[in-house]
Coordinates of C-alpha atoms and ligand atoms in Angstrom, one line a residue:
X1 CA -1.6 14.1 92.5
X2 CA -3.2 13.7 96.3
X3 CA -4.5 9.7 96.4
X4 CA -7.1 11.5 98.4
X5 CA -8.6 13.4 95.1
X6 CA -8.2 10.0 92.9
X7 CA -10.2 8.0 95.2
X8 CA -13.7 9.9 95.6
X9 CA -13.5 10.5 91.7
X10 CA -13.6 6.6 90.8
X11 CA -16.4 5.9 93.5
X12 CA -18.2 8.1 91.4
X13 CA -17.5 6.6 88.8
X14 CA -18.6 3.5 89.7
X15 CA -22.0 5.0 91.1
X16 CA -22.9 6.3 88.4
X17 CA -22.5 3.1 85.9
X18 CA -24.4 1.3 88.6
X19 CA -26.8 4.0 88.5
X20 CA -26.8 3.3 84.6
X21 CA -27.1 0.3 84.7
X22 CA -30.4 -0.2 87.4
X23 CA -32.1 3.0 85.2
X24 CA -31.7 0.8 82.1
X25 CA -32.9 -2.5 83.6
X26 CA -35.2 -0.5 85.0
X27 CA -36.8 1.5 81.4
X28 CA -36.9 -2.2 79.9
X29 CA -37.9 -4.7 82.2
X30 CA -39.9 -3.2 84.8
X31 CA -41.5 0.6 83.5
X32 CA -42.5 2.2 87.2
X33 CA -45.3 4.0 85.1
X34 CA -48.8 2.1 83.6
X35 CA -49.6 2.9 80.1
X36 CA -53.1 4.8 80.7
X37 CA -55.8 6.3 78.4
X38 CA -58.9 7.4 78.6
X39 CA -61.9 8.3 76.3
X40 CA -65.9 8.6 75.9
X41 CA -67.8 4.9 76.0
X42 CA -70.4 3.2 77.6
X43 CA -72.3 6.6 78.2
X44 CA -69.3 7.6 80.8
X45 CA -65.5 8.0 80.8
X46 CA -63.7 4.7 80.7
X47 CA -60.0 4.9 81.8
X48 CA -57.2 2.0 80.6
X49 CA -54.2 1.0 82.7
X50 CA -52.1 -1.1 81.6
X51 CA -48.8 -2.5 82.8
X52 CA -45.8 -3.8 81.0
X53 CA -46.6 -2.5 78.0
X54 CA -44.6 0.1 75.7
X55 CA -46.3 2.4 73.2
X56 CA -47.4 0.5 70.0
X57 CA -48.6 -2.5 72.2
X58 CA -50.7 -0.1 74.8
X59 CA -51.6 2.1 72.1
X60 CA -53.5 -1.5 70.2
X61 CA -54.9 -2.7 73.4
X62 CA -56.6 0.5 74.3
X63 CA -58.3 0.4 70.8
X64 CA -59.2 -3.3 71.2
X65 CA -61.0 -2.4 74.1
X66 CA -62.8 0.7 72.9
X67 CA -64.3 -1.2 69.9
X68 CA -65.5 -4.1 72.2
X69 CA -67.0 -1.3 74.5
X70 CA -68.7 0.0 71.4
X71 CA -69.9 -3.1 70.1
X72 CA -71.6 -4.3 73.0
X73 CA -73.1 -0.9 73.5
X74 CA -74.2 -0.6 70.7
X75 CA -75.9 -3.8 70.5
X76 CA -77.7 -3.3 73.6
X77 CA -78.6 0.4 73.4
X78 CA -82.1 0.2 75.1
X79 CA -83.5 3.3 73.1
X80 CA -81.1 3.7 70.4
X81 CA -81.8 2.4 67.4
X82 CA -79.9 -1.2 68.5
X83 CA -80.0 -5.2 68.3
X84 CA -81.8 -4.8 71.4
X85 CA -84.6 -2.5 70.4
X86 CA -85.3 -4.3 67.2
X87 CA -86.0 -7.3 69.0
X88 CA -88.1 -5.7 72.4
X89 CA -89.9 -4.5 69.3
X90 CA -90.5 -7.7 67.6
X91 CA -91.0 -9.8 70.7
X92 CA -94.0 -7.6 71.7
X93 CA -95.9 -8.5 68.5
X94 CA -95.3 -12.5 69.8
X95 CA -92.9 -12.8 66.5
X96 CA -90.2 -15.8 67.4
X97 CA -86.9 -13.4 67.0
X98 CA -84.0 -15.8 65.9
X99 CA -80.8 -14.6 67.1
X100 CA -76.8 -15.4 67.2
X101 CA -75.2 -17.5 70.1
X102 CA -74.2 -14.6 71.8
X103 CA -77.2 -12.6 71.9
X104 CA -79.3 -15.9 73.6
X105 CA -76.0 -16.6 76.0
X106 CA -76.3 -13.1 77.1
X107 CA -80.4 -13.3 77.4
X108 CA -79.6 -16.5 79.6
X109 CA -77.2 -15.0 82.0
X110 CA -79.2 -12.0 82.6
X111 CA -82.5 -14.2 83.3
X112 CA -80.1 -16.7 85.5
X113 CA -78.8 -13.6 87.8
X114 CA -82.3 -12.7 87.7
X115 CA -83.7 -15.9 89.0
X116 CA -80.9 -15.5 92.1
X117 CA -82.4 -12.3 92.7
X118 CA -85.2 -12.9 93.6
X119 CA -86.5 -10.7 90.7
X120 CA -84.9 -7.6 92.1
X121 CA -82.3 -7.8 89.4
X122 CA -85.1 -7.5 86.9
X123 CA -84.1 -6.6 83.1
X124 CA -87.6 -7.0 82.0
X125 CA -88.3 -4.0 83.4
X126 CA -87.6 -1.8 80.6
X127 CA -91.0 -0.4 79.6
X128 CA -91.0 0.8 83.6
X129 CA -87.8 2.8 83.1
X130 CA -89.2 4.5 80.0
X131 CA -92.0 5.5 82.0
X132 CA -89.4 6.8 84.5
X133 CA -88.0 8.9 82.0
X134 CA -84.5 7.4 82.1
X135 CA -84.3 5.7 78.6
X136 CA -83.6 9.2 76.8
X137 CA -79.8 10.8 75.8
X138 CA -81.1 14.6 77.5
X139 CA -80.9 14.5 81.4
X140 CA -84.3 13.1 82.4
X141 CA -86.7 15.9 83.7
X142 CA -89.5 14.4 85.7
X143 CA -92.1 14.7 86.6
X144 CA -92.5 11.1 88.2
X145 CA -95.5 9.0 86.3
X146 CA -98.8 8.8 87.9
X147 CA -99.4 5.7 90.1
X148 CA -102.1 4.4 87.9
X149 CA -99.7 4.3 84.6
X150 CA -97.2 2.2 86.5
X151 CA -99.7 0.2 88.4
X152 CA -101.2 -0.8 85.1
X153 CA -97.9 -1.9 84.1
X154 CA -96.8 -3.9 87.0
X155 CA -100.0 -5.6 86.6
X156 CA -98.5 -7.3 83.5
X157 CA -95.8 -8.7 85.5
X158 CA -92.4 -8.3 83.1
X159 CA -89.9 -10.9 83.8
X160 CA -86.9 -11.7 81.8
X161 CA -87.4 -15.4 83.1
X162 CA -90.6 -15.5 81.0
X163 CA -88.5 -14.8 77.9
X164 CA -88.3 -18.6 76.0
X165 CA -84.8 -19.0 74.5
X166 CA -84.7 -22.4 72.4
X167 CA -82.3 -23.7 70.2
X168 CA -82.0 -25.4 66.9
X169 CA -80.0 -27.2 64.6
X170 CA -81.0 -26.0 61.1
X171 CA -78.2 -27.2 58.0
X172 CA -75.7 -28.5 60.8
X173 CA -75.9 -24.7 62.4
X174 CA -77.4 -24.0 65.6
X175 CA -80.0 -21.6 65.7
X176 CA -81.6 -19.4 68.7
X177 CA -84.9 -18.5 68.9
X178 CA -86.2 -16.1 71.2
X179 CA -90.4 -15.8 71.8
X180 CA -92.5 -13.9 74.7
X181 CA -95.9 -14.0 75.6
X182 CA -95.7 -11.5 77.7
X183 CA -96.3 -7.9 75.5
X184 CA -95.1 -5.3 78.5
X185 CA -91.8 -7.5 78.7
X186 CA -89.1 -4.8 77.5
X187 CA -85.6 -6.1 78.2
X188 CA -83.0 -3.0 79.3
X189 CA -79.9 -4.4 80.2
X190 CA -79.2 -1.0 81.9
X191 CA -77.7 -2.8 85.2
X192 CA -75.8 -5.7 83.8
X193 CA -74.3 -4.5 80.1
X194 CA -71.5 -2.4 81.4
X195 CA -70.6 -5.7 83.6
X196 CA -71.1 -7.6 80.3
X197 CA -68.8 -5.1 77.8
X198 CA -65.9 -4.8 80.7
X199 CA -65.8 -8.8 81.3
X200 CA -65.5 -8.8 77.1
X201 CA -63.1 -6.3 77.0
X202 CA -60.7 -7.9 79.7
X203 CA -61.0 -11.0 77.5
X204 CA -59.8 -9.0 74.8
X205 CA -56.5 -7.8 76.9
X206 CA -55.8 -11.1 77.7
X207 CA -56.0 -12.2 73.7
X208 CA -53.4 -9.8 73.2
X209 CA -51.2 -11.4 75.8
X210 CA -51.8 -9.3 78.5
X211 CA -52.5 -9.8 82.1
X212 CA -52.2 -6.6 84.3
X213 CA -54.6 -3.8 83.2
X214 CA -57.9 -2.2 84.4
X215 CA -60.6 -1.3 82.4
X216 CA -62.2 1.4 84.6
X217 CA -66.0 2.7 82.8
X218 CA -67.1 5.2 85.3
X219 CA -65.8 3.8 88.2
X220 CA -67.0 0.5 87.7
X221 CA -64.1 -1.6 87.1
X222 CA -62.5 -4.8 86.5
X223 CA -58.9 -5.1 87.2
X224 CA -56.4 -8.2 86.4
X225 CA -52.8 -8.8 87.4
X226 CA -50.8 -6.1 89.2
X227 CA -49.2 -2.7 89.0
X228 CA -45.8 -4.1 89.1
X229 CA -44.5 -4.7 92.0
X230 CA -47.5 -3.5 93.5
X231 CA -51.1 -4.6 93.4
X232 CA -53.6 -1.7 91.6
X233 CA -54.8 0.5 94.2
X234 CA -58.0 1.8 93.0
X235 CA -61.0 4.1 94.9
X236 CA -64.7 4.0 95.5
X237 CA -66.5 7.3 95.3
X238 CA -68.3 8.7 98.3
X239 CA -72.0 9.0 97.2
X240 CA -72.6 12.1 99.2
X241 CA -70.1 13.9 96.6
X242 CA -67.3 13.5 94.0
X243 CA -64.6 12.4 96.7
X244 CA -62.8 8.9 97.4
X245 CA -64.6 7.0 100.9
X246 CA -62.6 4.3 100.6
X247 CA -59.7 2.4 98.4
X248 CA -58.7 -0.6 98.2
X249 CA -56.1 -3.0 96.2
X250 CA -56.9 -5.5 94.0
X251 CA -56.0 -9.0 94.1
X252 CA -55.7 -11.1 90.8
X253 CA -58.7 -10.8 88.9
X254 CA -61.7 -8.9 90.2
X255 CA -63.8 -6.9 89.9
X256 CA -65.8 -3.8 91.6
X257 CA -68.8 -2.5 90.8
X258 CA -71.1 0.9 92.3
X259 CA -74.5 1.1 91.7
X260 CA -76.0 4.5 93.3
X261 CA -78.6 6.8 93.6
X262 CA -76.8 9.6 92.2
X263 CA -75.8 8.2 88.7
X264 CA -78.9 9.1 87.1
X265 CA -81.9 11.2 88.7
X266 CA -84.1 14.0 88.9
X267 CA -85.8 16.2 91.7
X268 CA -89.4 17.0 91.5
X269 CA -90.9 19.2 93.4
X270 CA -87.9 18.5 96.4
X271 CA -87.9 14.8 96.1
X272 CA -84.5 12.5 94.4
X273 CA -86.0 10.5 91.8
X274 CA -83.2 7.8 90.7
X275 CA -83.1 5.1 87.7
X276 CA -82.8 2.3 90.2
X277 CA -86.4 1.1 90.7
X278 CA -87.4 -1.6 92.5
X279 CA -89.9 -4.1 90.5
X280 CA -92.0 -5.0 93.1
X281 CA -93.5 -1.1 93.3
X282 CA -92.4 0.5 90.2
X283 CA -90.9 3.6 92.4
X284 CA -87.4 4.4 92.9
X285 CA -86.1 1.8 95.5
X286 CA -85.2 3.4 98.9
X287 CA -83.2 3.5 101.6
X288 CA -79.8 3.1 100.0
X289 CA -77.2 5.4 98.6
X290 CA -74.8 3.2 96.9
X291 CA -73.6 -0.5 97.0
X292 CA -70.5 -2.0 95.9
X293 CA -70.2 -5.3 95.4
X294 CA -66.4 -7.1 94.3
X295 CA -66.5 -10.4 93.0
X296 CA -64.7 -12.3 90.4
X297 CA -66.2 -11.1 87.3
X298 CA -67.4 -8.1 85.9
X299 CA -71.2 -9.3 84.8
X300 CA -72.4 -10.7 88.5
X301 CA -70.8 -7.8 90.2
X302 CA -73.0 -5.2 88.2
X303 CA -76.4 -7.4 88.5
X304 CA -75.6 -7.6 92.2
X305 CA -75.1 -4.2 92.9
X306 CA -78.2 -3.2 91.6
X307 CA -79.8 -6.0 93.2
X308 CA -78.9 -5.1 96.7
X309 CA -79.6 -1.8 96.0
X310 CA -83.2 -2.3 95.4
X311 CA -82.9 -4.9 98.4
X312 CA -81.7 -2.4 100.7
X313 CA -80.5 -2.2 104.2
X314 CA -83.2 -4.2 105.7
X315 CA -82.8 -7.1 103.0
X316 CA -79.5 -7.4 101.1
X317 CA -77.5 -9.4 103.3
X318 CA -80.3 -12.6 102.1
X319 CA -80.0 -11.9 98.5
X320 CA -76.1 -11.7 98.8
X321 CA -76.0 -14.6 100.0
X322 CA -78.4 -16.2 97.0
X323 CA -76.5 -14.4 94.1
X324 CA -73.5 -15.6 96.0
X325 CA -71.6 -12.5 96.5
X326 CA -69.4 -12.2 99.6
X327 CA -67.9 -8.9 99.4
X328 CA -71.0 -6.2 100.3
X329 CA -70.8 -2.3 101.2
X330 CA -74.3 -0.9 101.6
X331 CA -74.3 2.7 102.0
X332 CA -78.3 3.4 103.6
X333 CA -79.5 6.9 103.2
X334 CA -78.2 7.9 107.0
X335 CA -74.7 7.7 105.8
X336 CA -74.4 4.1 107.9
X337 CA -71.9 1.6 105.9
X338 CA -73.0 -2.1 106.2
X339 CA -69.8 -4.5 105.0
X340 CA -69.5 -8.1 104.6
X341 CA -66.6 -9.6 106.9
X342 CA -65.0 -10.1 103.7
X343 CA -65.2 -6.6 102.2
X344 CA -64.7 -5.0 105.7
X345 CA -60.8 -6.4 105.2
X346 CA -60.6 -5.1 102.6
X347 CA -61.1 -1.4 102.9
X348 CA -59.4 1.8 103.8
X349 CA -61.6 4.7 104.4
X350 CA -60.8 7.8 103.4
X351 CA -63.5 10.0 104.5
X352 CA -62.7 11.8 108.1
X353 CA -64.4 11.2 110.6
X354 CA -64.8 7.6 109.6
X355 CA -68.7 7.0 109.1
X356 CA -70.1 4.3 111.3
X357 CA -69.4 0.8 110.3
X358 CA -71.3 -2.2 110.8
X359 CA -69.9 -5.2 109.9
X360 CA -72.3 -8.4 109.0
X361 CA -72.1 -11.6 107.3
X362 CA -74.7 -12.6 104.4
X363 CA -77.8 -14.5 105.4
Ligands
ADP401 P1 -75.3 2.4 87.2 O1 -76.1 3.3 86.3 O2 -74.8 3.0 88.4 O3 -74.4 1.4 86.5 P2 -77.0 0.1 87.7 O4 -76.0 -0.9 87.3 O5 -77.7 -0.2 89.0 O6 -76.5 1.5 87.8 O7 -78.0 0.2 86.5 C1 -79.2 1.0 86.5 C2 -79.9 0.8 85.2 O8 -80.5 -0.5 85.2 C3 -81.1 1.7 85.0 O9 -80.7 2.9 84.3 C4 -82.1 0.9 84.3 O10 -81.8 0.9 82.9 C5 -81.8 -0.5 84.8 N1 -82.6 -0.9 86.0 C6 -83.3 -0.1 86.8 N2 -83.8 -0.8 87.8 C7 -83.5 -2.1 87.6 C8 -83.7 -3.3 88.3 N3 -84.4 -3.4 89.4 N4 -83.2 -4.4 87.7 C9 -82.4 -4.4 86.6 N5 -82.2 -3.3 85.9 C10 -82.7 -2.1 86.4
MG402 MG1 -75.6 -2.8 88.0

């Protein structure tokens, strides 16, 4: 036999058991795919990645989450039959409601994002969004509600701040009691409980020993850990359509939240009626298209995006600043983009040509 034939044959050998051996390292240690899943919750399509994970594990997680999306919907359905609506119910009639620890912790934090607000971030508004149209399962229809109905209700001032939360120790337990005064005040945690169910469900991963996932519910997302190697890379939809205007990649444990105008609406008579409405006229707030807002977690990004949205271009910078948010994009209704310093670094747009950017700090 030729040495020269022997010689390329045991390279190849040897290539292939390394080979061998980096694929099997490889499949065990470090998968280069996330476990993902998706399914119907929250009112939208939530999407699970998870990394580091194999079948059984990803498998439980995904239904862990699912049931803690469910739970919290559930509970705070504002026109479902729900723990919410039984107690907007009772409330009205001046009844002192007592609830578990949860329910009142969840009460609190909405009225304390609400008191940062300003009152744009205004969960008592609830009775104002059924006028709207928007607390209904069909698509709402219009048409928009005569001034007088909502000026009437304005009048009576709803504010989740008014809402009295007490507690009480009753046979060594602590009990919460929850009372109004105010009969128009109808809580709808419409721009706060997805934040609320996604923080929950993150907590959930965690329990279950795992700490690179996102828990994506329409786009609104919170995201933990890392894609392997990588960090997540994840996309922020352009609210003049279904495409990407910018992406970004995660770091650690945050979270991004989108509200816009084109999530829920209706056109009467050529006019874009959205479920965003600013408190302070009952209307639709205006001016804006979308805002996205990352911060740490999940609960403050979602009451601070639709904050700033009913602050608008003029305005949001100031309550940014006073909910304490430092990432911002404000996307005002001619297409200009208004960042933070701190969320301009962070961005890639997508979109060609680039739209014009202009880059400010908060108040
Ligand atoms: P998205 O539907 O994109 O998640 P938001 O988080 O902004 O949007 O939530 C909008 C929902 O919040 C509305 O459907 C309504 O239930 C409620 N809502 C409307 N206006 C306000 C407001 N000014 N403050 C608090 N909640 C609001
Ligand atoms: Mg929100």
């Amino acid at each position: 036999m030729m040495p020269g034939t022997r010689r390329p044959r045991r390279l190849a050998g040897l290539t292939l058991l390394l080979f061998a051996i980096l694929a099997g390292g490889c499949g065990r240690d470090e998968p280069r795919q996330a476990y993902e899943a998706q399914f119907l919750a929250l009112g939208t399509l939530v999407k699970v990645s998870l990394w580091g994970v194999d079948e059984d594990q990803g498998a439980a997680a995904v239904r862990a989450v699912e049931a803690e999306l469910n739970r919290v919907h559930e509970t705070w359905h504002a026109w479902r039959p729900s723990t919410l609506s039984d107690l907007n119910r009772r409330l009205a009639t001046g009844e002192t409601v007592t609830v578990d620890e949860e329910t009142a912790a969840v009460l609190a934090e909405a009225q304390r994002l609400s008191r940062l607000s300003g009152g744009l971030f205004e969960p008592g508004i609830g009775a104002l969004v059924r006028l709207w149209g928007f607390h209904s399962d069909d698509r709402p229809a219009g048409p928009p509600p005569a001034d007088e109905t909502t000026a009437r209700l304005l009048a009576w001032r709803p504010r989740i701040i008014e809402l009295e939360i007490t507690h009480a120790t009753e046979a060594e337990d602590t009990v919460w009691h929850l009372h109004s005064t105010n009969p128009a005040l109808k809580i709808d945690l419409g721009g706060f409980a997805k934040g609320y169910a996604v923080d929950r469900a993150v907590e959930r991963l965690r329990a279950l020993g795992i700490g690179d996932a996102i828990v994506n519910a329409g786009g609104d997302l919170r995201a933990i850990g890392r894609h392997g190697e990588r960090p997540w890379r994840i996309g922020i939809r352009d609210p003049r359509g279904e495409g990407i205007i910018a992406a970004l990649e995660t770091r650690g444990d945050e979270s991004v939240f989108t509200s816009g105008n084109y999530e829920r609406f209706f056109e009467y008579e050529g006019v874009r009626y959205h479920h965003i409405l600013d408190p302070r006229t009952g209307h639709p707030a205006r001016g804006t298209l979308s805002v996205t807002v990352i911060h740490a977690d999940a609960a403050t990004a979602d009451a601070a995006a639709t904050a700033l949205f009913v602050a608008g271009p003029q305005d949001w910078r100031a309550t940014a600043r006073q909910m304490g948010v430092e990432q911002v994009m404000l996307i005002d209704s001619e297409m200009r983009i208004h960042v933070t310093p701190a969320m301009n670094r962070r961005l890639v747009f997508q979109s060609q040509p680039i739209p014009e950017v202009i880059v400010s700090a908060p108040d």
